PDB file of C-alpha atoms in Angstrom:
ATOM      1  CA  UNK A  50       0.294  16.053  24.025  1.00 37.00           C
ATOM      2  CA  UNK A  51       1.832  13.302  22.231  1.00 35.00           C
ATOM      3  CA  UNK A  52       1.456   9.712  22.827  1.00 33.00           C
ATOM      4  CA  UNK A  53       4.438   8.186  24.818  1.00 30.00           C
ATOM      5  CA  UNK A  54       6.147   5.226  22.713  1.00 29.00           C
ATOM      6  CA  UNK A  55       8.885   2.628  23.565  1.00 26.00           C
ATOM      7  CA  UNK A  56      11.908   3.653  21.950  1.00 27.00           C
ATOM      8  CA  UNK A  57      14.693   1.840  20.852  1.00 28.00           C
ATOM      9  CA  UNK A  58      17.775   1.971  22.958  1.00 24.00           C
ATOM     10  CA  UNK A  59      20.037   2.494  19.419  1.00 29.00           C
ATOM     11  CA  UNK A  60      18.453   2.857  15.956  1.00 30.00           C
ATOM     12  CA  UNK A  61      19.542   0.014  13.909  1.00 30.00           C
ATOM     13  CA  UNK A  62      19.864  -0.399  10.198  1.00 33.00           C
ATOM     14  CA  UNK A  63      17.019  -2.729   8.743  1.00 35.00           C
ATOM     15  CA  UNK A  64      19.416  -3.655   5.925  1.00 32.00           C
ATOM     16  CA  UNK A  65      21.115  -5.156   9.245  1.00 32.00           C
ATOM     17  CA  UNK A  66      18.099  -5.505  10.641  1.00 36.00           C
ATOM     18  CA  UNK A  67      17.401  -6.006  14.345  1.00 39.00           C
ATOM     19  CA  UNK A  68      14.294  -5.717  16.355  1.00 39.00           C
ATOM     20  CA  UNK A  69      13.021  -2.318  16.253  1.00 41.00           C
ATOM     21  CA  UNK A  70      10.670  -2.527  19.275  1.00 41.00           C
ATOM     22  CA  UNK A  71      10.722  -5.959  21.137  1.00 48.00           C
ATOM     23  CA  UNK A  72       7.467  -7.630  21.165  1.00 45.00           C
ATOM     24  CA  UNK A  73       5.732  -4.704  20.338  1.00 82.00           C
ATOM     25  CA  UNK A  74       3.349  -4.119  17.012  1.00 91.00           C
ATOM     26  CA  UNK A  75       2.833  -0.396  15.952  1.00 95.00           C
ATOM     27  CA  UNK A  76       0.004   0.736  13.239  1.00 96.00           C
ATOM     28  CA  UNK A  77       0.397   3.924  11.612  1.00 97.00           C
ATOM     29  CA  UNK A  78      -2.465   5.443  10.000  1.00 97.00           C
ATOM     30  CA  UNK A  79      -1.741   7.463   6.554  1.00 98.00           C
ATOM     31  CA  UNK A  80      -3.517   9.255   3.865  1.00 97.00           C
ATOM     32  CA  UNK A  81      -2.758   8.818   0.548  1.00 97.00           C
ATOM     33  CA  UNK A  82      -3.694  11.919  -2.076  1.00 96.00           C
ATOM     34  CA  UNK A  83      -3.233  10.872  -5.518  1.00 95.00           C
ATOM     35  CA  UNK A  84      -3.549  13.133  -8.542  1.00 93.00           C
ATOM     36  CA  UNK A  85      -6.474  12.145 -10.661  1.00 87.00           C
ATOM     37  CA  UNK A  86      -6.978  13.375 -14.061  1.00 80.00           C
ATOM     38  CA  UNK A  87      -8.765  16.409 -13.685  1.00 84.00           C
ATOM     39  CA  UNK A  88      -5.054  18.047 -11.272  1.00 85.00           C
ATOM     40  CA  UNK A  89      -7.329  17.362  -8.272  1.00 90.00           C
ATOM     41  CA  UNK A  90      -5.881  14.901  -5.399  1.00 92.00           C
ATOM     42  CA  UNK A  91      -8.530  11.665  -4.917  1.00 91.00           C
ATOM     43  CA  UNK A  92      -7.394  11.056  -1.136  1.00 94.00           C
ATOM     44  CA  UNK A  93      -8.098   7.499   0.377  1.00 93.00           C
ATOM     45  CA  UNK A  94      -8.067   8.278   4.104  1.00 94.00           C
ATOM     46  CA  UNK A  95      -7.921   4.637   5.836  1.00 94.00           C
ATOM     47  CA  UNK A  96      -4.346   3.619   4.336  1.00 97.00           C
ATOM     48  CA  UNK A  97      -2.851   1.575   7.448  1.00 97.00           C
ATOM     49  CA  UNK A  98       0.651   0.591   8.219  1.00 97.00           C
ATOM     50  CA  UNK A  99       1.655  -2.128  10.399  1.00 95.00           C
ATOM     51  CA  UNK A 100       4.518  -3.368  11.422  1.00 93.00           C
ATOM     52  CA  UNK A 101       5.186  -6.624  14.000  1.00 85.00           C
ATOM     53  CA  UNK A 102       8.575  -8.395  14.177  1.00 74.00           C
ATOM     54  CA  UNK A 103      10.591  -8.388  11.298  1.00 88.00           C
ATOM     55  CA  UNK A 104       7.647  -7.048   8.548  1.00 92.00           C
ATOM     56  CA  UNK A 105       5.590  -4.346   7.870  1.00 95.00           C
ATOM     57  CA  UNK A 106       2.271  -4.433   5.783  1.00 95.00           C
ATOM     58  CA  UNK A 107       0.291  -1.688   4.056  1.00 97.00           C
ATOM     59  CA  UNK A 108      -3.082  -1.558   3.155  1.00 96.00           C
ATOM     60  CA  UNK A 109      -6.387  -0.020   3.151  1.00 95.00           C
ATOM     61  CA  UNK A 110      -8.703  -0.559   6.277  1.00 94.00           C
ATOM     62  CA  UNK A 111     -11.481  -0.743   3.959  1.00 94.00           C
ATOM     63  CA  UNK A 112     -10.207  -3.689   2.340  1.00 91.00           C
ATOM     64  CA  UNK A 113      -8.993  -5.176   5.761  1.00 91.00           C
ATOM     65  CA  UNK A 114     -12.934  -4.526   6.855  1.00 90.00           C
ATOM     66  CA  UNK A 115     -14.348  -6.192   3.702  1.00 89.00           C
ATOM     67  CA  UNK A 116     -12.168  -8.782   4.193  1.00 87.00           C
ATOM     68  CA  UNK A 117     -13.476  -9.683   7.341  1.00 88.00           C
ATOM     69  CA  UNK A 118     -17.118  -9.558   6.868  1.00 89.00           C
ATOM     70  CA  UNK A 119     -16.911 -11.457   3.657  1.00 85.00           C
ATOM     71  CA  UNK A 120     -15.620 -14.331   5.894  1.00 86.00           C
ATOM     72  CA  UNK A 121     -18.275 -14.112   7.981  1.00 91.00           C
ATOM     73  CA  UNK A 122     -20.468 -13.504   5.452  1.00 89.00           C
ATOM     74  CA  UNK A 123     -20.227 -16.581   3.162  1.00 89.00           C
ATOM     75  CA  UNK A 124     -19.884 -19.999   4.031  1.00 87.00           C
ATOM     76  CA  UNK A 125     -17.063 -22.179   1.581  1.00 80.00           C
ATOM     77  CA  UNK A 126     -19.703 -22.893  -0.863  1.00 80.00           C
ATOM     78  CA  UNK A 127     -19.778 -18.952  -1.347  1.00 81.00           C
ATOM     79  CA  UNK A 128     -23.331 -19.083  -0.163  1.00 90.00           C
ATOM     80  CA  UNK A 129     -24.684 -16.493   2.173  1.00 92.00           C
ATOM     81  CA  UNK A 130     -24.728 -17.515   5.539  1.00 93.00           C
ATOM     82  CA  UNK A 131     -24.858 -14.281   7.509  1.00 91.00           C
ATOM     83  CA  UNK A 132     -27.544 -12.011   6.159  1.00 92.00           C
ATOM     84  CA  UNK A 133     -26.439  -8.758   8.454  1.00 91.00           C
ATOM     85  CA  UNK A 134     -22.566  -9.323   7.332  1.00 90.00           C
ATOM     86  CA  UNK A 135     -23.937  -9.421   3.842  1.00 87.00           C
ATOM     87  CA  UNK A 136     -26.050  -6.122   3.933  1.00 91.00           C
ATOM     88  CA  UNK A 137     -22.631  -4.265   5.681  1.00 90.00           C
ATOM     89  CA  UNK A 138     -20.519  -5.844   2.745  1.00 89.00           C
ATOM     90  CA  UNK A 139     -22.457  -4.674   0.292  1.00 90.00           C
ATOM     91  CA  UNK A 140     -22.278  -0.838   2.413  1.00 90.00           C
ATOM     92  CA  UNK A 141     -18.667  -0.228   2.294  1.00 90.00           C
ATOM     93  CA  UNK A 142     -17.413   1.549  -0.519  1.00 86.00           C
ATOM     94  CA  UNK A 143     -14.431   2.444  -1.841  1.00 87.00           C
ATOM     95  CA  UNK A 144     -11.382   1.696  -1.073  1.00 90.00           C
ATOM     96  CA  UNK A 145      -7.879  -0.505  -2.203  1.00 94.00           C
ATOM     97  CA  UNK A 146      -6.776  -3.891  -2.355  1.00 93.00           C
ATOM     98  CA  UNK A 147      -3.402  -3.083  -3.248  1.00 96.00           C
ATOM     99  CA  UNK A 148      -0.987  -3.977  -0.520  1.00 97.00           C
ATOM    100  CA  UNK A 149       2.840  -3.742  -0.032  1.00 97.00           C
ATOM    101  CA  UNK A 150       4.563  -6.319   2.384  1.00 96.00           C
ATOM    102  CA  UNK A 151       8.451  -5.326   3.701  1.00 97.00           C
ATOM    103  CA  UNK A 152      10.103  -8.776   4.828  1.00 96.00           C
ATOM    104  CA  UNK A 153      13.635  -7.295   6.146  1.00 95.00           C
ATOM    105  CA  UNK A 154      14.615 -10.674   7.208  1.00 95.00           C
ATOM    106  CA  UNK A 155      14.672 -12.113   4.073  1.00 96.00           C
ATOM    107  CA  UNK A 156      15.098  -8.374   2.134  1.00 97.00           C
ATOM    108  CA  UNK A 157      12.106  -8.830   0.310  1.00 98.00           C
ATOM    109  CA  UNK A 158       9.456  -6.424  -0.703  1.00 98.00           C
ATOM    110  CA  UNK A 159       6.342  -7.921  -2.158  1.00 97.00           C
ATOM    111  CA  UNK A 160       3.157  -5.784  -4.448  1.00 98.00           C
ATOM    112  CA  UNK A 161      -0.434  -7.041  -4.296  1.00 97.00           C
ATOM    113  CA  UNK A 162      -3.116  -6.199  -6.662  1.00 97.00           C
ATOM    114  CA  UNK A 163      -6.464  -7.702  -7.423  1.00 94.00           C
ATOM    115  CA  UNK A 164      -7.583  -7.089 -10.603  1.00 94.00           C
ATOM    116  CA  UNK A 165     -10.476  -8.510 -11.297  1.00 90.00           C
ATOM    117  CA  UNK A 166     -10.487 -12.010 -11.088  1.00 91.00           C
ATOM    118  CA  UNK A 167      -6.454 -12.169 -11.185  1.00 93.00           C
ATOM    119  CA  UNK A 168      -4.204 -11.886  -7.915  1.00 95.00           C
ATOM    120  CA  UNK A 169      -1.339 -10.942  -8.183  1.00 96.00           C
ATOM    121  CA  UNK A 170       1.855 -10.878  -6.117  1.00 97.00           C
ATOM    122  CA  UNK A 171       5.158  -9.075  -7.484  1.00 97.00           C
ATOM    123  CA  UNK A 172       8.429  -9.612  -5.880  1.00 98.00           C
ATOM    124  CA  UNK A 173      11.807  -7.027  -6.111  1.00 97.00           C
ATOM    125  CA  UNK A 174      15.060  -7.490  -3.798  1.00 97.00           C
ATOM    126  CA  UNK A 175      14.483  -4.833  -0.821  1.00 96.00           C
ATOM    127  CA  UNK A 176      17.065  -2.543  -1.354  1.00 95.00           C
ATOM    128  CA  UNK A 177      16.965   0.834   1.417  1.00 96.00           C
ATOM    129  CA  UNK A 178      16.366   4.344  -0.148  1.00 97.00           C
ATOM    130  CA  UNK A 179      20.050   6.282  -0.086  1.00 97.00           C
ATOM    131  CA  UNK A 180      18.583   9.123   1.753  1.00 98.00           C
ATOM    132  CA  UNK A 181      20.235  12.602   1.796  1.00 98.00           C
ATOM    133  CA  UNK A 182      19.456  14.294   5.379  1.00 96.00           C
ATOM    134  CA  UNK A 183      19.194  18.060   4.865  1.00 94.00           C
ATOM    135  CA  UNK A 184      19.730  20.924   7.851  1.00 92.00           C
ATOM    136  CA  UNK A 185      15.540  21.632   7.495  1.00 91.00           C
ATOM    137  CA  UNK A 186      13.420  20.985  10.236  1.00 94.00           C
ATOM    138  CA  UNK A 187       9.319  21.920  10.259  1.00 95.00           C
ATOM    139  CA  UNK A 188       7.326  21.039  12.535  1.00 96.00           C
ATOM    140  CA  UNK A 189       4.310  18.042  11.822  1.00 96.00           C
ATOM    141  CA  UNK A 190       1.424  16.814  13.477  1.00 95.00           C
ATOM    142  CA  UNK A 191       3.211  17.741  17.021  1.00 95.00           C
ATOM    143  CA  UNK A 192       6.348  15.951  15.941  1.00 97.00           C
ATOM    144  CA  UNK A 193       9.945  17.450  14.863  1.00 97.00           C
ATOM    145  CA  UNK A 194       9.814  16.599  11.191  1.00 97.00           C
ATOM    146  CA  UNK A 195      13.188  16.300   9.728  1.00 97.00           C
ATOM    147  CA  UNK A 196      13.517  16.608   5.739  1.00 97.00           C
ATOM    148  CA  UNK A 197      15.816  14.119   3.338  1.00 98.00           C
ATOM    149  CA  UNK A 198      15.543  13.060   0.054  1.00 98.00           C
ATOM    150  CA  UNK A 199      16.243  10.191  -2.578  1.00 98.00           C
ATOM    151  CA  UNK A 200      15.654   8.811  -6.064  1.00 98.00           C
ATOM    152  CA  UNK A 201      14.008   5.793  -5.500  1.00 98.00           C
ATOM    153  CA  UNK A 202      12.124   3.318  -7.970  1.00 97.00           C
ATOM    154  CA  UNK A 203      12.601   5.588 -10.849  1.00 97.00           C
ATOM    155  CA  UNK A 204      10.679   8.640  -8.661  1.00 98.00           C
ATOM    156  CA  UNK A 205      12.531  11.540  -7.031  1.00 98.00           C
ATOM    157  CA  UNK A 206      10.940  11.666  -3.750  1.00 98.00           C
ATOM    158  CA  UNK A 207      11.355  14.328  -0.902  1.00 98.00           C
ATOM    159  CA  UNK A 208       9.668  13.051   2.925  1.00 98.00           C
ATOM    160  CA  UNK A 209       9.985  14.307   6.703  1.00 98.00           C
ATOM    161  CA  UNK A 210      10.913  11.715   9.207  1.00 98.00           C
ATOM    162  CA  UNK A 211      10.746  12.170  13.004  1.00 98.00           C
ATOM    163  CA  UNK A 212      12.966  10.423  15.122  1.00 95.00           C
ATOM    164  CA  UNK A 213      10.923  10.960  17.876  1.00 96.00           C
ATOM    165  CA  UNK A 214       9.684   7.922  16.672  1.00 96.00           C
ATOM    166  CA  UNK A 215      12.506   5.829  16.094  1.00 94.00           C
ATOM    167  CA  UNK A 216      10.813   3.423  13.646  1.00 95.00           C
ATOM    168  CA  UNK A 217      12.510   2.946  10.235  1.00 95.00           C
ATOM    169  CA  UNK A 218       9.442   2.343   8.362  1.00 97.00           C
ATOM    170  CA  UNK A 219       6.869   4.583   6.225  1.00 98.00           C
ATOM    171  CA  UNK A 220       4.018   4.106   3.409  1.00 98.00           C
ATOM    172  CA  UNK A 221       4.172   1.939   0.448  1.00 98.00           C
ATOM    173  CA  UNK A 222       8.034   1.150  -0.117  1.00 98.00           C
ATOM    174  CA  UNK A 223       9.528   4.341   1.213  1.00 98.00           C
ATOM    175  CA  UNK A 224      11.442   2.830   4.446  1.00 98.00           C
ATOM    176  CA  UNK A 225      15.213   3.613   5.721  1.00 97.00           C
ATOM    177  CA  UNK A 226      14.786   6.963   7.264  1.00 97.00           C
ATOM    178  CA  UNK A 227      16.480   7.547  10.910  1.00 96.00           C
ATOM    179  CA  UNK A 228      12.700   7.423  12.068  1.00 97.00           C
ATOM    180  CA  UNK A 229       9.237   7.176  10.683  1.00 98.00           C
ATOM    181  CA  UNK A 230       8.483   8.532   7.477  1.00 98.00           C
ATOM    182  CA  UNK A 231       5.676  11.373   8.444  1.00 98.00           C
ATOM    183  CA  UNK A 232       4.997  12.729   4.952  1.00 98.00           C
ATOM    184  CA  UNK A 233       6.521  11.825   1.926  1.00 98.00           C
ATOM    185  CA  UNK A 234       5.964  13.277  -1.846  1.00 98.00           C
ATOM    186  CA  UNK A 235       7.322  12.835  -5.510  1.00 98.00           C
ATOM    187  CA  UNK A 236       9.225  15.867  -7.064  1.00 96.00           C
ATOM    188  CA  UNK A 237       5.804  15.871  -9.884  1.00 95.00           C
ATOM    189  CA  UNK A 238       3.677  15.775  -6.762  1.00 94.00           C
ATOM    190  CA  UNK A 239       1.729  13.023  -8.128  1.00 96.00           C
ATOM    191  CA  UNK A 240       1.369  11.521  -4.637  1.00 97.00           C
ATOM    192  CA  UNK A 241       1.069  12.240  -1.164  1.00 98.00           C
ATOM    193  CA  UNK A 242       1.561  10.516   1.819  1.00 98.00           C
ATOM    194  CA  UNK A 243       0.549  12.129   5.060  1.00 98.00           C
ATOM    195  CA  UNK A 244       0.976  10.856   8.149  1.00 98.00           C
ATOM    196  CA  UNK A 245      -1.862  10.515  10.842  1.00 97.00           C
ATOM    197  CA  UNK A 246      -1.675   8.731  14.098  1.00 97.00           C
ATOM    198  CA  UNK A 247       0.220   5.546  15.689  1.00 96.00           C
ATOM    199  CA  UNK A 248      -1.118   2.899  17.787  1.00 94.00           C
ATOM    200  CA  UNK A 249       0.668   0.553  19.901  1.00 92.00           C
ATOM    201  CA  UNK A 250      -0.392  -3.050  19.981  1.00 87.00           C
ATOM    202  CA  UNK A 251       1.117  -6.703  21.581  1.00 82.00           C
ATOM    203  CA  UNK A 252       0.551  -8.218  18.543  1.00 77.00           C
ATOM    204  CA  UNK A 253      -1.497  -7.908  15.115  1.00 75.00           C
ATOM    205  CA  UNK A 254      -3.373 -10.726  13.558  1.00 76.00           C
ATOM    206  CA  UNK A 255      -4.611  -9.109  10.873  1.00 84.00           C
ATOM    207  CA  UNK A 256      -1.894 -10.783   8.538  1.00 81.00           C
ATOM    208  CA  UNK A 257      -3.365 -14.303   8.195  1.00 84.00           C
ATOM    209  CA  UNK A 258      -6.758 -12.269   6.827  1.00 84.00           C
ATOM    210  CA  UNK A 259      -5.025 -10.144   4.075  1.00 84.00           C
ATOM    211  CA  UNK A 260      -2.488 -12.641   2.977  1.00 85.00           C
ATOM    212  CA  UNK A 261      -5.403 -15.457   2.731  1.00 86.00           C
ATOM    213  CA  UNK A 262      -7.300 -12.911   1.028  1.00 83.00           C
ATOM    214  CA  UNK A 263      -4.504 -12.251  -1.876  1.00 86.00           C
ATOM    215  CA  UNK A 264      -2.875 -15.668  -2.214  1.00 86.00           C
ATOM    216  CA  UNK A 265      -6.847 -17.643  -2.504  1.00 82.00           C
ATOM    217  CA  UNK A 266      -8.779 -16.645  -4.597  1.00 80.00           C
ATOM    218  CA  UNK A 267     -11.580 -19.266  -4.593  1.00 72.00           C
ATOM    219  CA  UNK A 268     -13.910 -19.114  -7.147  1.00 71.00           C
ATOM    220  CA  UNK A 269     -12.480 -18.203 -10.913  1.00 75.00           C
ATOM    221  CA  UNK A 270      -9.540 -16.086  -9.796  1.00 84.00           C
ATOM    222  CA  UNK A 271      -6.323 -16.900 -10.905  1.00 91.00           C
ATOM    223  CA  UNK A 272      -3.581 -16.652  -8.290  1.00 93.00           C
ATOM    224  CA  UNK A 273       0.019 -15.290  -9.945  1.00 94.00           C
ATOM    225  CA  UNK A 274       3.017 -14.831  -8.678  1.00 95.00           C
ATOM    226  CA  UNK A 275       6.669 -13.807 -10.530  1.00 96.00           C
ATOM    227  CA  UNK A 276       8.966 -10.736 -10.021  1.00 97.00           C
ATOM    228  CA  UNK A 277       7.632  -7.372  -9.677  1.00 98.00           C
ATOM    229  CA  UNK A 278       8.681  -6.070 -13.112  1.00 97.00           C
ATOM    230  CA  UNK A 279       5.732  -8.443 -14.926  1.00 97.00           C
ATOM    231  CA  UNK A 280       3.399  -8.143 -12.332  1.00 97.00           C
ATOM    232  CA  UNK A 281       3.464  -4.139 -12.937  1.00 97.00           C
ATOM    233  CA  UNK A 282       3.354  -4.582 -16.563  1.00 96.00           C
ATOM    234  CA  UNK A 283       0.121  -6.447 -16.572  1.00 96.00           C
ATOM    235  CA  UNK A 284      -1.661  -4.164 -13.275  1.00 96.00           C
ATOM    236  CA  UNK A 285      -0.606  -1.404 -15.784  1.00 96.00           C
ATOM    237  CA  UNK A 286      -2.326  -3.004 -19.062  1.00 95.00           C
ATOM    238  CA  UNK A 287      -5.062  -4.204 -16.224  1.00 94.00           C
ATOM    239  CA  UNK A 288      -5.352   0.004 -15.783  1.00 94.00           C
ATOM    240  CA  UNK A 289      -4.912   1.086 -19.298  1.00 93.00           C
ATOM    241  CA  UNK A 290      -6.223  -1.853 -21.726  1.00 90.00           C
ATOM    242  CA  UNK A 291     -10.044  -1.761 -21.639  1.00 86.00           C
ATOM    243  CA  UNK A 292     -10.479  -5.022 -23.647  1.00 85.00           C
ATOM    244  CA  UNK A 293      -7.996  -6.574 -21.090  1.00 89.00           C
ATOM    245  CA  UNK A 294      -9.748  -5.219 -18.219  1.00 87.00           C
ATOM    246  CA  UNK A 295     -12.921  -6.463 -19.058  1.00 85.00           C
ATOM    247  CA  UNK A 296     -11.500  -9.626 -19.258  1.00 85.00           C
ATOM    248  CA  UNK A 297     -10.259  -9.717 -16.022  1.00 84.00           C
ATOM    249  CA  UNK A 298     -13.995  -9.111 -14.836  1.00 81.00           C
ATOM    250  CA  UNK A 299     -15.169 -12.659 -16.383  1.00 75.00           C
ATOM    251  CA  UNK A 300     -16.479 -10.829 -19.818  1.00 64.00           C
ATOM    252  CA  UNK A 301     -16.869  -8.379 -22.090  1.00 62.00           C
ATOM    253  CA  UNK A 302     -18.377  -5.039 -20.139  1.00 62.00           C
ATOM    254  CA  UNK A 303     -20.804  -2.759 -21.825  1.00 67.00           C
ATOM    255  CA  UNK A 304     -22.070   0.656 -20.822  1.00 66.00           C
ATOM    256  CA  UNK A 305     -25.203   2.116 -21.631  1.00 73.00           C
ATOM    257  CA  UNK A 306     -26.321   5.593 -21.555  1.00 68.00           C
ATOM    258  CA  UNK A 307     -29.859   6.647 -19.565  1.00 75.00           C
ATOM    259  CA  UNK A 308     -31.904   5.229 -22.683  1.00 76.00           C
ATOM    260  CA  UNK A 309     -30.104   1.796 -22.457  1.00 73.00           C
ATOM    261  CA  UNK A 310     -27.850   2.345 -25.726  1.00 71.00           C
ATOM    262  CA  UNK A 311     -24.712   1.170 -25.637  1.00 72.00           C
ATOM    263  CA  UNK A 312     -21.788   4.139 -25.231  1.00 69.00           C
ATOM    264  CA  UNK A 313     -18.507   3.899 -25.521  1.00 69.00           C
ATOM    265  CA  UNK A 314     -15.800   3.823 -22.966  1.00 69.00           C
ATOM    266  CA  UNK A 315     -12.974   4.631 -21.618  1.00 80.00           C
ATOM    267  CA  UNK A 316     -10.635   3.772 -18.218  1.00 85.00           C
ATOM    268  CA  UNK A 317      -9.022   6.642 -17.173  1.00 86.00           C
ATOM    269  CA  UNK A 318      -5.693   8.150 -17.009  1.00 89.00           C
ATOM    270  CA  UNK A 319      -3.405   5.815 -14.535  1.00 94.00           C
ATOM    271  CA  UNK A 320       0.220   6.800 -12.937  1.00 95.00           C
ATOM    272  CA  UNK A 321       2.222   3.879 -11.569  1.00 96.00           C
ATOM    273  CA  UNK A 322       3.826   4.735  -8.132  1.00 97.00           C
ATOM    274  CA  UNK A 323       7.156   2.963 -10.023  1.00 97.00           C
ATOM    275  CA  UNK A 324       7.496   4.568 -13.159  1.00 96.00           C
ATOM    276  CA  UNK A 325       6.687   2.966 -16.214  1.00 94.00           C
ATOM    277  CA  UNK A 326      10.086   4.185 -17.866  1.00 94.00           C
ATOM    278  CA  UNK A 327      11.879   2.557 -14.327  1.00 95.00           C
ATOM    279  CA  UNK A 328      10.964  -1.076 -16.143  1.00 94.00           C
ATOM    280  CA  UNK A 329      12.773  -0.282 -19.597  1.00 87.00           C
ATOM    281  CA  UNK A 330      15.930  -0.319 -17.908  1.00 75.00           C
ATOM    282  CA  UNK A 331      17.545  -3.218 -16.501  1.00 66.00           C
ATOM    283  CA  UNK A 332      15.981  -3.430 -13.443  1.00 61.00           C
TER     284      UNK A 332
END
């Protein structure tokens, strides 16, 4: 049976943006497959999105959960203070720090990375997806799923929204549907995005953690922030440029095989979700 939700008494356009459910906070849980180098999906299962007022964050509860314990871990001298939020630090692995922020009031969409010791935050003018509805209907997770398309971000991208949910929101940067996004894929299939559950909640306060988490640093990160075009450009080198990546981590970073000699290595293969090719026009 599916979970009853409040509903909207109109759906409104967040380019005009009104307040999709008054004084109510919704998290939607997704997974995200992404193709790896070998053809096989990598899948990171805890991908969360939240949305409360006039925003909507994405991010990986993983990250959210290190977050936390890290502040109750260490003290502001970075010295351990809790010794059993240490140990359950140190036993979560895996995971993202990459998270998107939507601000509709101000039409803003915002990319975090941390990359090493460098934060960065990327900034493009929130512009919604021109989404072609088709006749198709399947059914998904117990909802109506209703298919459309668009070319978005230099990526062709094909979803199913349900407006059984009448939520305008979805993963990443896909948003704009006539409900929530419930799966969404590039024509390559180089990603996945699969909807799982939604929550209701009063509020969220989960925002203070992540943002503090992105925008200090502390220690020797570097905090940058400039439009989304150069923060992509160095996140890709940060991917693709082993020199530069080991600079990011404070030093040079060796590898040694099983008798301790040094080997050499490699990062592997990395595919933006924007398109590197999207950045050589004017954009």
């Amino acid at each position: 049976m599916k979970r009853s939700f409040l509903y909207l008494t109109g759906i409104l356009l967040l380019s005009l943006f009104g307040t999709m459910a008054e004084a109510q906070s919704y998290r939607v849980s997704y997974i995200f497959h992404k193709k790896g180098s070998t053809g096989k999906y990598i899948a990171l299962k805890d991908m969360n999105l939240e949305y409360d007022s006039d925003k909507s964050i994405y991010y990986c509860e993983r990250a959210f959960l290190k977050d936390s314990l890290r502040k109750l871990a260490f003290d502001e001298s970075d010295q351990i203070k809790d010794q059993g939020a240490y140990e359950s630090l140190n036993g979560i692995r895996g995971g993202t720090s990459d998270m998107t922020i939507l601000d509709f009031t101000h039409s803003m969409a915002t990319q975090y990375y941390i990359d090493g010791n460098s934060y960065l935050a990327g900034e493009i003018p929130l512009e919604m997806p021109a989404w072609t509805i088709t006749k198709d209907t399947v059914s998904f997770k117990g909802y109506l799923g209703r298919k459309a398309t668009a070319t978005y971000l230099g990526r062709e991208w094909l979803i199913l929204y349900t407006d059984e949910i009448p939520l305008q929101i979805g993963p990443w940067m896909l948003w704009g549907a006539p409900g929530l996004i419930l799966y969404a894929k590039d024509v390559e299939k180089n990603f996945v995005f699969e909807f799982v559950g939604i929550t209701t909640m009063d509020h969220t306060d989960r925002w203070p953690l992540m943002m503090d988490r992105h925008i200090n640093p502390g220690g020797n990160g570097t905090f940058y922030s400039g439009n989304l075009k150069t923060v992509e450009k160095l996140h890709t080198k940060y991917k693709t440029d082993s020199d530069y990546f080991s600079q990011n981590l404070g030093g040079i970073l060796t590898m040694t095989d099983k008798g301790g000699m040094p080997v050499q290595w490699t990062l592997p293969p990395y595919t933006p979700l924007i398109p590197i090719d999207y950045w050589k026009k004017d954009n």
